[in-house]
Coordinates of C-alpha atoms in Angstrom, one line a residue:
M1 CA 11.6 18.6 -53.1
N2 CA 12.5 14.3 -51.9
T3 CA 10.1 12.1 -51.6
I4 CA 9.1 9.1 -50.0
R5 CA 6.3 6.5 -51.5
L6 CA 4.5 5.0 -48.0
T7 CA 1.4 3.5 -47.0
V8 CA -0.4 6.0 -44.9
A9 CA 0.3 2.9 -42.3
Q10 CA 3.8 3.1 -43.2
A11 CA 4.3 6.7 -43.3
L12 CA 2.7 7.1 -40.0
V13 CA 4.9 3.8 -38.2
K14 CA 7.9 6.2 -40.3
F15 CA 5.7 9.3 -38.6
L16 CA 5.8 8.0 -34.6
N17 CA 9.3 6.4 -34.8
N18 CA 11.0 10.9 -35.6
Q19 CA 8.4 12.5 -32.6
Y20 CA 10.4 14.0 -30.1
V21 CA 9.3 15.9 -26.4
E22 CA 12.0 17.8 -24.8
F23 CA 11.2 18.8 -20.8
D24 CA 14.1 21.4 -18.9
G25 CA 16.6 21.2 -21.2
K26 CA 16.5 16.8 -21.5
E27 CA 15.2 14.8 -24.8
Q28 CA 13.0 12.4 -25.2
K29 CA 11.4 9.9 -28.2
F30 CA 7.8 10.8 -27.3
V31 CA 6.2 7.4 -28.6
K32 CA 7.8 4.3 -26.8
G33 CA 5.0 2.1 -28.8
I34 CA 1.8 0.7 -30.1
F35 CA -0.8 -1.8 -27.8
T36 CA -1.8 -3.3 -30.6
I37 CA -5.4 -5.9 -31.2
F38 CA -6.2 -6.6 -34.6
G39 CA -9.0 -6.6 -36.8
H40 CA -10.2 -7.2 -40.4
G41 CA -10.2 -2.9 -39.8
N42 CA -6.5 -2.4 -38.9
V43 CA -3.9 -5.8 -39.7
V44 CA -3.8 -5.3 -43.0
G45 CA -2.7 -1.7 -42.3
L46 CA -1.4 -1.1 -39.6
G47 CA -1.0 -4.3 -39.1
Q48 CA 1.5 -4.6 -42.5
A49 CA 3.5 -1.6 -41.7
L50 CA 4.7 -2.5 -37.7
H51 CA 5.7 -6.5 -38.9
Q52 CA 7.9 -4.7 -42.1
D53 CA 9.5 -2.0 -40.0
A54 CA 7.9 -0.8 -36.8
G55 CA 11.9 1.3 -36.4
D56 CA 12.0 1.8 -33.1
L57 CA 8.5 1.3 -31.4
V58 CA 7.3 -2.0 -28.8
V59 CA 4.6 -3.1 -30.1
H60 CA 1.9 -4.9 -27.2
Q61 CA -0.3 -6.9 -28.0
G62 CA -3.5 -6.6 -25.8
R63 CA -6.3 -8.5 -24.3
N64 CA -9.0 -6.1 -24.2
E65 CA -9.5 -2.9 -26.5
Q66 CA -10.4 -1.0 -23.1
G67 CA -7.8 -2.4 -21.2
M68 CA -4.6 -2.2 -22.5
A69 CA -5.6 1.6 -24.2
H70 CA -6.2 2.9 -20.5
A71 CA -3.0 0.5 -20.5
A72 CA -1.3 3.6 -22.6
V73 CA -3.4 5.9 -20.3
A74 CA -1.4 5.3 -17.3
Y75 CA 2.4 4.6 -18.4
A76 CA 1.8 8.0 -19.8
K77 CA 0.7 8.6 -16.2
Q78 CA 3.0 7.0 -14.8
K79 CA 6.3 9.4 -17.4
H80 CA 4.4 12.2 -16.4
R81 CA 2.8 12.4 -19.4
K82 CA 6.6 13.0 -20.9
Q83 CA 6.4 10.0 -23.6
I84 CA 2.6 7.3 -24.7
Y85 CA 2.4 4.6 -26.2
A86 CA -0.5 4.4 -28.6
C87 CA -3.3 2.2 -29.1
T88 CA -5.1 0.6 -32.3
S89 CA -7.8 -1.7 -33.0
S90 CA -10.0 -2.5 -35.3
V91 CA -13.2 -0.9 -37.0
G92 CA -16.8 -1.3 -34.8
P93 CA -16.7 -2.9 -31.5
G94 CA -12.8 -2.8 -31.0
A95 CA -13.6 1.1 -31.6
A96 CA -15.6 1.4 -29.4
N97 CA -14.7 -0.2 -26.9
M98 CA -11.4 2.5 -26.5
V99 CA -14.6 5.1 -26.1
T100 CA -13.6 4.8 -23.0
A101 CA -10.2 4.8 -22.1
A102 CA -10.5 7.8 -24.1
A103 CA -12.4 10.1 -21.3
T104 CA -10.6 8.4 -18.8
A105 CA -7.4 9.7 -20.3
T106 CA -9.6 13.2 -21.3
A107 CA -11.0 14.2 -18.1
N108 CA -7.2 13.0 -16.7
N109 CA -5.5 15.4 -19.2
I110 CA -3.6 12.0 -19.3
P111 CA -2.1 12.0 -23.6
V112 CA -2.9 8.9 -25.3
L113 CA -3.0 8.7 -29.4
L114 CA -5.7 6.1 -30.2
L115 CA -5.8 5.2 -34.4
P116 CA -8.9 2.8 -35.0
G117 CA -8.9 1.2 -38.0
D118 CA -12.8 2.8 -39.9
T119 CA -15.3 1.6 -42.2
F120 CA -14.5 2.4 -46.5
A121 CA -13.8 6.0 -47.6
T122 CA -14.8 4.2 -50.9
R123 CA -18.0 2.8 -49.7
Q124 CA -17.4 0.2 -51.6
P125 CA -18.5 -3.0 -49.9
D126 CA -20.8 -0.5 -47.7
P127 CA -21.9 -2.4 -44.8
V128 CA -19.1 -3.8 -44.8
L129 CA -18.8 -6.1 -41.8
Q130 CA -19.4 -4.2 -38.0
Q131 CA -20.9 -1.1 -40.1
V132 CA -23.8 1.2 -38.1
E133 CA -25.5 2.1 -41.1
Q134 CA -28.0 5.9 -40.0
P135 CA -29.3 6.3 -43.4
H136 CA -29.6 10.2 -42.4
D137 CA -26.2 10.6 -42.8
L138 CA -23.5 8.1 -44.5
S139 CA -20.8 9.4 -43.1
I140 CA -21.2 8.6 -39.5
S141 CA -19.2 5.5 -38.2
T142 CA -18.8 4.0 -34.4
N143 CA -15.9 6.2 -34.3
D144 CA -17.3 9.0 -34.3
A145 CA -18.2 9.0 -30.7
F146 CA -15.0 9.3 -29.6
R147 CA -15.5 13.1 -30.7
A148 CA -17.0 14.6 -27.5
V149 CA -14.7 12.1 -25.2
S150 CA -11.4 13.7 -27.7
K151 CA -9.5 16.6 -27.2
Y152 CA -7.9 15.9 -30.8
W153 CA -10.3 14.0 -33.6
D154 CA -9.6 13.6 -37.3
R155 CA -10.9 11.0 -40.2
V156 CA -7.4 10.1 -42.5
S157 CA -10.2 9.6 -45.3
R158 CA -7.3 10.8 -48.4
P159 CA -3.7 9.8 -47.8
E160 CA -2.7 13.6 -48.2
Q161 CA -4.9 14.4 -45.3
L162 CA -2.3 12.6 -42.5
M163 CA 0.2 15.1 -43.1
T164 CA -2.2 18.3 -40.9
A165 CA -3.5 15.1 -38.6
M166 CA -0.5 14.5 -37.7
I167 CA 0.8 17.1 -36.5
N168 CA -1.9 18.6 -34.7
A169 CA -2.1 15.4 -33.2
M170 CA 1.2 15.8 -31.8
R171 CA 0.6 19.3 -31.0
V172 CA -2.5 18.3 -28.4
L173 CA -0.2 15.4 -27.3
T174 CA 2.3 17.0 -26.3
S175 CA 0.4 20.3 -25.3
A176 CA 0.4 21.1 -20.6
A177 CA -2.6 22.8 -21.3
D178 CA -4.7 20.6 -22.8
T179 CA -4.3 17.1 -23.2
G180 CA -6.2 14.7 -23.2
A181 CA -7.4 11.3 -25.2
V182 CA -6.2 11.9 -29.7
T183 CA -8.5 10.0 -31.9
I184 CA -6.9 9.6 -35.5
A185 CA -9.4 7.8 -37.3
L186 CA -7.8 5.6 -40.5
P187 CA -10.2 4.3 -42.3
Q188 CA -8.9 0.1 -43.5
D189 CA -8.6 1.0 -47.3
V190 CA -7.8 4.5 -46.9
Q191 CA -4.2 2.4 -44.4
A192 CA -2.6 0.3 -48.2
E193 CA -3.3 3.3 -50.1
A194 CA 0.3 4.9 -51.0
Y195 CA 1.1 8.4 -51.9
D196 CA 4.1 9.5 -52.3
Y197 CA 5.2 12.3 -48.9
P198 CA 7.4 13.9 -48.9
E199 CA 10.6 13.8 -46.9
Y200 CA 10.0 16.6 -44.4
F201 CA 7.6 15.1 -42.9
F202 CA 9.7 12.7 -41.7
K203 CA 12.0 14.7 -40.6
K204 CA 13.0 14.5 -36.3
R205 CA 10.7 16.7 -34.0
I206 CA 11.5 18.1 -31.2
H207 CA 7.8 19.1 -29.3
R208 CA 9.5 21.0 -26.3
I209 CA 7.2 21.3 -23.2
E210 CA 7.4 24.5 -22.2
R211 CA 7.5 27.1 -18.2
R212 CA 5.0 28.9 -19.6
P213 CA 5.9 32.6 -16.9
A214 CA 3.5 34.3 -14.7
A215 CA 2.7 37.8 -16.1
E216 CA 3.5 39.9 -13.9
S217 CA 0.6 41.2 -13.0
S218 CA -0.2 37.9 -12.4
I219 CA 2.2 37.4 -9.8
K220 CA 1.3 40.8 -8.6
D221 CA -1.8 40.5 -7.2
A222 CA -1.6 37.1 -6.2
V223 CA 1.7 38.6 -3.7
E224 CA -1.9 41.4 -2.6
L225 CA -4.3 38.7 -2.7
I226 CA -2.2 36.3 0.4
K227 CA -1.0 39.6 2.0
R228 CA -4.7 39.8 3.5
K229 CA -4.7 36.4 4.2
K230 CA -4.1 35.0 7.8
K231 CA -4.3 31.2 7.1
P232 CA -4.2 30.1 3.3
I233 CA -3.6 26.6 2.3
L234 CA -2.3 25.6 -0.4
V235 CA -4.9 22.1 -2.6
C236 CA -1.3 20.2 -4.4
G237 CA -2.9 18.9 -6.9
G238 CA -1.9 16.4 -9.7
G239 CA -0.5 19.9 -11.5
V240 CA 2.0 19.3 -9.4
R241 CA 3.4 16.5 -10.1
Y242 CA 3.1 17.1 -14.2
S243 CA 5.1 20.0 -13.8
E244 CA 7.7 18.2 -11.7
A245 CA 7.3 21.0 -9.1
A246 CA 6.7 19.6 -5.6
Q247 CA 10.2 20.7 -4.8
S248 CA 9.1 24.3 -5.1
L249 CA 6.0 23.7 -3.5
S250 CA 7.7 22.0 -0.5
D251 CA 10.2 25.1 -0.7
F252 CA 6.5 27.6 -0.7
A253 CA 4.4 26.0 1.9
E254 CA 7.8 26.0 4.4
S255 CA 9.0 29.7 3.6
F256 CA 5.6 30.9 4.8
N257 CA 4.2 28.2 7.2
I258 CA 1.1 27.2 5.4
P259 CA -0.6 23.7 5.2
F260 CA -1.2 21.7 2.4
G261 CA -4.1 19.2 1.3
E262 CA -3.5 16.4 -0.9
T263 CA -5.8 15.9 -4.1
Q264 CA -6.7 12.4 -5.7
A265 CA -3.8 13.1 -8.8
G266 CA -1.9 15.0 -5.9
K267 CA -1.0 12.9 -3.4
S268 CA 2.6 11.4 -3.4
A269 CA 4.1 14.6 -5.3
I270 CA 5.6 15.1 -1.7
E271 CA 5.8 12.1 1.5
W272 CA 3.3 12.2 4.2
M273 CA 5.9 12.4 6.7
H274 CA 6.3 16.1 5.3
P275 CA 5.1 18.1 8.5
L276 CA 3.2 21.2 6.6
N277 CA 1.6 18.0 4.6
L278 CA -1.9 17.6 5.5
G279 CA -2.8 14.9 3.0
G280 CA -6.4 14.1 1.0
I281 CA -8.5 16.9 1.1
G282 CA -12.3 17.3 -0.1
V283 CA -14.9 14.1 0.4
T284 CA -12.7 11.5 0.5
G285 CA -10.9 13.5 2.5
N286 CA -9.0 12.9 5.9
L287 CA -9.5 14.6 9.1
A288 CA -6.7 16.7 9.5
A289 CA -7.2 19.1 6.1
N290 CA -10.5 18.6 5.8
L291 CA -10.5 20.9 9.3
I292 CA -8.4 22.8 8.7
A293 CA -10.6 23.6 5.1
K294 CA -13.2 24.6 7.0
E295 CA -11.2 28.1 8.0
T296 CA -8.8 28.9 5.6
D297 CA -9.4 32.1 4.7
L298 CA -7.5 32.0 1.4
V299 CA -7.4 28.4 -1.3
I300 CA -4.1 28.5 -2.3
G301 CA -4.8 25.0 -5.7
V302 CA -2.2 24.7 -8.1
G303 CA -2.1 22.1 -10.5
T304 CA -5.9 21.1 -9.5
R305 CA -9.4 21.2 -11.7
F306 CA -11.0 22.0 -8.1
T307 CA -14.0 18.9 -8.9
D308 CA -16.7 18.0 -6.3
F309 CA -14.4 15.9 -4.9
T310 CA -11.8 18.1 -3.7
T311 CA -14.5 21.2 -3.4
A312 CA -17.2 18.7 -1.1
S313 CA -19.2 20.4 -4.4
K314 CA -18.1 23.9 -2.7
R315 CA -19.4 23.3 0.2
L316 CA -16.6 22.3 1.8
F317 CA -14.5 26.8 2.1
L318 CA -16.9 27.9 5.3
N319 CA -15.4 30.7 5.5
P320 CA -17.2 33.1 4.6
N321 CA -14.5 35.1 4.2
V322 CA -12.3 32.9 1.4
E323 CA -11.2 33.6 -1.3
F324 CA -9.0 32.1 -3.6
L325 CA -6.3 31.7 -6.3
T326 CA -5.3 29.8 -8.8
I327 CA -2.3 28.7 -10.3
N328 CA -2.7 25.9 -13.2
I329 CA -1.6 26.4 -16.2
S330 CA -4.4 26.1 -17.5
E331 CA -6.5 29.4 -18.6
Y332 CA -10.1 27.3 -18.4
H333 CA -9.0 25.7 -15.0
A334 CA -7.4 28.3 -14.1
N335 CA -11.1 30.2 -14.5
K336 CA -12.9 28.6 -11.6
L337 CA -14.2 29.1 -8.6
D338 CA -14.0 33.1 -9.5
A339 CA -10.8 33.1 -8.2
T340 CA -7.5 35.2 -8.9
K341 CA -5.9 33.7 -11.3
V342 CA -2.2 32.4 -12.4
V343 CA -1.7 31.1 -15.7
A344 CA 1.6 29.3 -16.0
D345 CA 3.3 27.0 -15.6
A346 CA 3.5 24.8 -11.5
K347 CA 6.3 25.1 -10.9
A348 CA 7.5 28.9 -12.6
G349 CA 4.5 30.6 -11.0
L350 CA 5.1 28.6 -7.5
D351 CA 9.1 29.8 -7.3
A352 CA 7.8 33.8 -8.9
I353 CA 5.3 34.7 -6.3
R354 CA 7.4 32.7 -3.8
A355 CA 10.5 35.0 -4.5
K356 CA 7.7 38.4 -4.8
L357 CA 6.7 36.9 -1.6
E358 CA 9.3 36.4 0.3
K359 CA 10.4 39.9 0.6
E360 CA 7.3 41.3 1.4
G361 CA 8.2 38.9 5.3
Y362 CA 5.0 37.7 4.8
K363 CA 3.8 35.1 7.3
S364 CA 0.5 32.6 7.7
K365 CA -0.6 33.8 11.9
Y366 CA -1.8 28.9 12.5
I367 CA -0.2 28.8 15.2
N368 CA -0.3 25.1 16.8
E369 CA -3.3 24.4 14.8
I370 CA -1.3 22.6 11.4
R371 CA 0.4 20.2 14.3
E372 CA -3.2 20.5 16.2
A373 CA -4.6 19.7 13.6
K374 CA -1.6 16.3 12.3
D375 CA -2.2 14.9 15.5
A376 CA -5.7 14.6 16.4
W377 CA -5.9 12.5 12.4
L378 CA -2.3 11.1 13.4
K379 CA -4.8 10.2 16.8
E380 CA -7.9 8.2 14.8
L381 CA -5.3 7.0 11.4
N382 CA -4.4 4.4 14.9
R383 CA -7.5 3.6 16.0
L384 CA -8.8 3.0 12.3
F385 CA -5.0 1.2 11.5
N386 CA -6.4 -0.9 14.3
V387 CA -9.7 -2.0 14.4
E388 CA -10.9 -5.8 14.3
Y389 CA -14.1 -8.1 14.5
K390 CA -15.8 -8.6 17.1
E391 CA -18.3 -11.0 16.7
E392 CA -20.4 -9.7 19.5
G393 CA -21.2 -5.6 19.9
F394 CA -19.2 -4.6 16.9
K395 CA -19.9 -1.9 15.2
P396 CA -18.6 -0.9 12.0
E397 CA -17.3 2.3 10.3
V398 CA -20.5 2.6 7.5
A399 CA -22.9 1.3 10.6
G400 CA -26.8 1.1 10.7
H401 CA -26.6 -0.1 7.2
I402 CA -26.2 -4.1 6.5
D403 CA -24.9 -4.7 10.3
E404 CA -26.9 -7.7 10.5
V405 CA -24.5 -9.5 6.9
L406 CA -21.0 -9.0 8.6
P407 CA -21.5 -12.6 11.3
E408 CA -23.2 -14.5 7.7
F409 CA -21.0 -13.5 5.4
Y410 CA -18.1 -14.1 8.2
K411 CA -20.4 -18.0 8.1
D412 CA -19.5 -17.9 4.6
T413 CA -15.8 -17.2 4.1
G414 CA -14.1 -17.1 7.3
S415 CA -12.9 -13.8 6.6
C416 CA -13.3 -12.0 9.1
L417 CA -10.6 -9.0 8.4
T418 CA -10.9 -4.9 8.3
Q419 CA -10.3 -2.4 5.6
T420 CA -9.1 -0.6 7.2
N421 CA -7.2 -3.0 9.4
V422 CA -5.6 -4.2 6.0
L423 CA -4.4 -0.7 4.8
G424 CA -2.4 -0.4 7.7
E425 CA -1.4 -4.1 7.2
L426 CA -0.4 -3.4 4.1
D427 CA 1.0 0.7 4.5
K428 CA 4.0 -1.5 6.6
L429 CA 4.2 -4.6 4.8
L430 CA 5.1 -3.6 1.0
D431 CA 8.2 -1.8 0.3
E432 CA 8.6 1.8 -0.3
D433 CA 9.1 2.5 -2.8
A434 CA 6.6 0.5 -4.7
I435 CA 3.5 2.1 -6.6
V436 CA -0.5 1.5 -5.4
V437 CA -1.6 1.6 -8.8
G438 CA -6.9 2.0 -7.7
A439 CA -9.6 3.9 -9.0
S440 CA -12.7 3.4 -7.5
G441 CA -15.2 1.9 -5.4
S442 CA -14.4 2.7 -2.0
L443 CA -10.6 1.8 -1.9
P444 CA -9.6 4.9 -3.8
G445 CA -11.2 6.9 -0.3
D446 CA -10.0 4.6 2.2
L447 CA -6.6 5.1 0.4
Q448 CA -6.6 9.0 0.3
R449 CA -7.3 8.9 4.0
V450 CA -4.6 6.2 4.8
W451 CA -2.4 5.7 2.7
C452 CA 1.2 6.9 3.2
P453 CA 3.1 7.8 0.7
K454 CA 7.3 7.5 1.6
K455 CA 8.8 7.6 -1.6
P456 CA 7.7 10.6 -4.5
N457 CA 5.3 9.6 -6.9
T458 CA 4.4 6.0 -5.5
Y459 CA 0.9 6.5 -5.5
H460 CA -0.7 6.7 -9.1
M461 CA -4.9 7.0 -8.4
E462 CA -7.0 7.8 -11.5
Y463 CA -9.9 9.3 -10.4
G464 CA -10.3 12.4 -13.0
Y465 CA -13.1 9.6 -14.5
S466 CA -12.7 6.7 -11.6
C467 CA -13.6 4.1 -14.6
M468 CA -14.5 0.9 -13.0
G469 CA -12.0 -2.0 -14.9
Y470 CA -9.0 0.7 -15.3
E471 CA -7.0 -1.3 -11.6
V472 CA -5.4 -4.6 -13.5
S473 CA -4.8 -2.6 -16.5
G474 CA -3.4 0.8 -15.1
A475 CA -1.1 -1.5 -12.2
L476 CA 0.7 -3.0 -16.5
G477 CA 1.1 0.2 -17.3
V478 CA 2.4 1.8 -14.8
K479 CA 5.2 -2.1 -14.8
L480 CA 5.9 -0.4 -18.1
A481 CA 7.0 3.0 -17.1
V482 CA 8.9 1.9 -14.0
P483 CA 10.2 -1.1 -14.4
D484 CA 12.4 -1.8 -11.2
K485 CA 9.6 -1.6 -9.2
E486 CA 6.8 -3.3 -7.4
V487 CA 3.7 -2.5 -8.7
Y488 CA 0.3 -3.3 -6.7
A489 CA -3.5 -3.0 -7.7
M490 CA -5.0 -1.8 -4.8
V491 CA -8.8 -3.6 -6.2
G492 CA -12.4 -4.6 -5.3
D493 CA -14.4 -7.2 -6.8
G494 CA -16.2 -5.7 -8.2
S495 CA -13.9 -3.0 -10.5
Y496 CA -12.2 -6.4 -11.6
L497 CA -15.3 -8.7 -12.3
M498 CA -15.9 -6.0 -14.9
L499 CA -12.4 -5.5 -16.4
H500 CA -9.2 -7.8 -15.2
S501 CA -7.6 -9.4 -18.9
E502 CA -5.0 -7.3 -18.8
L503 CA -3.1 -9.5 -16.6
V504 CA -2.4 -11.7 -18.7
T505 CA -1.0 -10.0 -21.3
S506 CA 0.4 -9.4 -17.3
I507 CA 2.1 -12.7 -17.6
Q508 CA 3.6 -12.6 -21.3
E509 CA 5.7 -9.3 -21.1
R510 CA 6.8 -11.6 -18.0
K511 CA 6.0 -7.6 -16.7
K512 CA 5.1 -8.6 -12.9
I513 CA 2.1 -7.1 -11.1
N514 CA 0.5 -7.7 -7.8
V515 CA -3.4 -7.8 -7.3
L516 CA -4.3 -6.8 -4.7
L517 CA -8.3 -7.5 -4.8
F518 CA -10.5 -6.7 -2.0
D519 CA -13.3 -9.0 -2.5
N520 CA -16.8 -7.6 -0.1
M521 CA -19.3 -9.5 -2.4
A522 CA -20.5 -5.9 -3.0
F523 CA -20.2 -2.7 -4.7
G524 CA -19.7 -1.7 -1.5
C525 CA -19.2 2.1 -2.3
I526 CA -22.3 2.8 -4.3
N527 CA -23.8 1.0 -1.4
N528 CA -22.5 3.2 1.3
L529 CA -24.1 6.1 -1.5
Q530 CA -27.8 4.0 -1.5
M531 CA -28.3 3.6 1.9
S532 CA -26.5 7.0 3.2
Q533 CA -29.2 9.3 1.7
G534 CA -32.2 6.1 3.0
I535 CA -32.8 4.0 0.4
G536 CA -32.0 0.1 1.3
S537 CA -29.7 -2.6 0.3
F538 CA -30.7 -3.1 -4.1
G539 CA -28.9 -3.9 -6.9
T540 CA -25.2 -3.8 -4.7
E541 CA -24.8 -6.7 -2.7
F542 CA -23.8 -9.6 -4.9
R543 CA -26.5 -12.3 -4.1
F544 CA -28.3 -15.4 -5.2
R545 CA -31.9 -14.6 -7.0
D546 CA -34.4 -15.6 -4.6
E547 CA -36.3 -18.1 -6.3
E548 CA -39.9 -16.9 -3.9
T549 CA -39.3 -13.7 -4.2
G550 CA -37.6 -12.8 -7.5
M551 CA -35.7 -10.2 -6.0
L552 CA -31.4 -10.3 -5.2
S553 CA -32.3 -11.1 -1.6
G554 CA -30.6 -14.5 -1.4
G555 CA -26.9 -16.1 -0.6
L556 CA -24.3 -14.1 -1.0
I557 CA -22.3 -15.0 -4.1
P558 CA -18.1 -16.7 -3.4
I559 CA -16.5 -16.8 -5.5
D560 CA -12.9 -18.2 -5.6
F561 CA -11.2 -15.2 -7.1
A562 CA -6.9 -17.1 -6.5
K563 CA -8.5 -19.8 -8.3
S564 CA -9.8 -17.6 -11.6
A565 CA -6.6 -16.4 -11.7
A566 CA -4.1 -19.3 -10.8
G567 CA -6.2 -20.2 -13.9
Y568 CA -3.3 -18.0 -16.1
G569 CA -1.3 -18.4 -15.3
V570 CA -0.8 -16.1 -12.0
K571 CA 0.5 -17.2 -8.4
T572 CA -1.7 -16.7 -6.6
Y573 CA -2.6 -16.4 -2.8
K574 CA -5.7 -17.2 -0.7
V575 CA -6.1 -14.8 2.9
K576 CA -8.7 -14.5 5.2
T577 CA -6.1 -13.5 9.1
I578 CA -3.9 -11.0 9.1
E579 CA -0.9 -13.5 9.3
Q580 CA -2.4 -15.0 6.3
L581 CA -1.7 -11.4 4.9
R582 CA 2.2 -11.6 5.8
E583 CA 2.7 -14.1 4.7
A584 CA 1.4 -12.9 1.5
I585 CA 2.6 -10.5 1.0
E586 CA 6.3 -11.3 1.6
D587 CA 6.6 -15.0 -0.6
S588 CA 4.6 -12.5 -3.2
K589 CA 8.1 -10.1 -2.8
K590 CA 10.5 -14.2 -4.4
Q591 CA 8.3 -14.3 -7.2
K592 CA 8.7 -13.5 -11.2
I593 CA 5.3 -13.4 -12.7
S594 CA 2.7 -11.5 -11.7
T595 CA 0.5 -12.4 -8.0
L596 CA -3.0 -11.7 -7.2
I597 CA -4.6 -11.6 -3.3
D598 CA -7.6 -13.0 -2.7
I599 CA -8.7 -10.9 1.0
K600 CA -11.3 -11.7 2.1
I601 CA -13.2 -7.9 3.2
L602 CA -16.1 -7.8 6.0
P603 CA -18.3 -4.4 4.1
K604 CA -18.9 -1.5 5.8
T605 CA -15.5 -1.5 7.8
M606 CA -14.4 1.2 4.9
T607 CA -13.2 4.3 6.6
D608 CA -16.5 6.9 6.5
G609 CA -16.1 11.2 5.6
Y610 CA -14.8 13.2 8.1
E611 CA -16.6 17.3 7.9
S612 CA -17.2 16.8 3.8
W613 CA -20.4 17.0 2.3
W614 CA -20.7 15.5 -1.8
H615 CA -23.7 17.0 -3.4
V616 CA -25.9 13.3 -5.5
G617 CA -29.4 14.3 -6.2
V618 CA -31.3 13.3 -3.8
P619 CA -35.3 12.9 -4.1
E620 CA -37.2 15.1 -4.6
V621 CA -40.6 12.9 -3.5
S622 CA -40.5 9.5 -1.9
K623 CA -42.7 7.0 0.1
N624 CA -39.8 6.8 2.4
E625 CA -39.3 9.4 5.1
K626 CA -35.9 8.9 4.5
V627 CA -35.5 9.6 1.3
Q628 CA -37.1 12.9 2.7
R629 CA -35.5 12.8 5.4
A630 CA -32.3 13.0 3.4
H631 CA -32.9 15.0 0.8
N632 CA -34.5 18.3 3.0
E633 CA -30.5 17.6 4.3
M634 CA -29.0 18.0 1.1
K635 CA -30.7 21.0 0.4
E636 CA -29.8 22.6 4.0
N637 CA -26.6 21.3 2.5
L638 CA -27.1 22.8 -0.5
S639 CA -27.3 26.3 0.8
K640 CA -23.6 27.0 2.4
A641 CA -22.0 26.1 -0.6
R642 CA -21.5 28.3 -3.8
Q643 CA -22.9 27.8 -6.2
Y644 CA -20.1 28.3 -8.7

């Protein structure tokens, strides 16, 4: 047996360089590169290996471990899970910073390979710098925190363990049904230990991502179910995009006149103007999709996890005769809602059912309902895009909460821009092939409702974990995936303040991203939630502490985000009028470096809900009558929802 003597870290790098995927006959390298933040736990092990011979791996220098890992997640998501980045950190706080990103990846079923340094396997220097000691179990380290948020977790405590660890890592990373974060903890002493690895460990490995076909019995069940139904609706989930099944879903919808709603992950699989595309569905869905969903007698979920936001906490589909059909590569997700399940690749499942159903001559019984619902929404959309503030008698979209703050905000900032008006303008100004990135706050709801993708795969929303701080890092990951497109991070001030460190990395890498920062001086989305449940505005507006009351009820905190970002070398703009917005967008398109547009947005001018409900835990007992009423409303809505 031929062997190669390498350190564990050197062997890992060599192995990663020889991993490939094949999908629909197309072969490509699977691991594009690695994001690094070096510390004592990885710099002399994995750092040395990468310095000596990184092979084809592109090595990036991150600024924050969570940020760089989110960039890696976004890259894989935009690449439809066909190519990934790895991420390495030091032991302790560096590793802990990646736990959130691991959860983001796993919640969204997106592959990412995390390689945190670990404490010494020999324990000789214990406690090593940044080690957490647990007296009841000395084998525990910070990296055990990854267990709860990883689809596969392993610790390489001996050099020869690297082989089985990495073979299993690739199994999960290339699994269409069960991918997510993979964590391989690397003790810092073991990284540097040498071993005689067999040459066959480093052979070129092609991981074929196969289209799992549907079982004939499942196809038959699906066809019989659809034939019994008059007004079905399709739900286009993220699996449609990852399977690259958009054309199949479009063909299916057109063949049988079945409209479709979009989840956050599925949006932009098909352009918004398709006559059967109802747009976003669920809690953050629009009027058209939710009106049709209310009356449908069959929900056909394609590549969707049926989250609470998609089903409006299982209260969206109110027809007493409604049934569910799922087409999903994951048996777990296919099994939800007591559905008739077709466990298959989205494209393979849709094509197989369509072939059988066409022979039955099936057509839905919709007459004018789809067109009428879309027309009603287009009328509302036009209204939203043209909402302008008036000092006298103005009623915001989310009214009756803190209406008195609007004139205060206008006085302090000089801006009276409304969020829906700005989004309408951006919808016209951005290039049709530009990609918008979002994750948290009120913007995902607004974007799922009102954003109008003209080209496929131009809407990138992380809403499985809805992680604040994803947006800027995510934009960098998307830009690395599609460097020839303009990429826009749609981010609120609260999320931007949480994490925007990879904006500096975008400057370093000369990968231009554009940050559209919506500043309403609040955690506006959560303020909406607390006040809609009868609670007053508490801890969600960005205000100074009042010296007399001791409460956070003083004046609004002004932040010059443009000035701050300019210090990084970003081209910045300050926007308080629509004309300034137009000028800023047009000028930003001419720039070669990353840009940030600081847009001051009136609070409470985001969209409100349409025919939906969201189950949150409203207190059963309260001194506040409004809270008690909200609890009673929750119980009433819950009585109309499925229990599981």
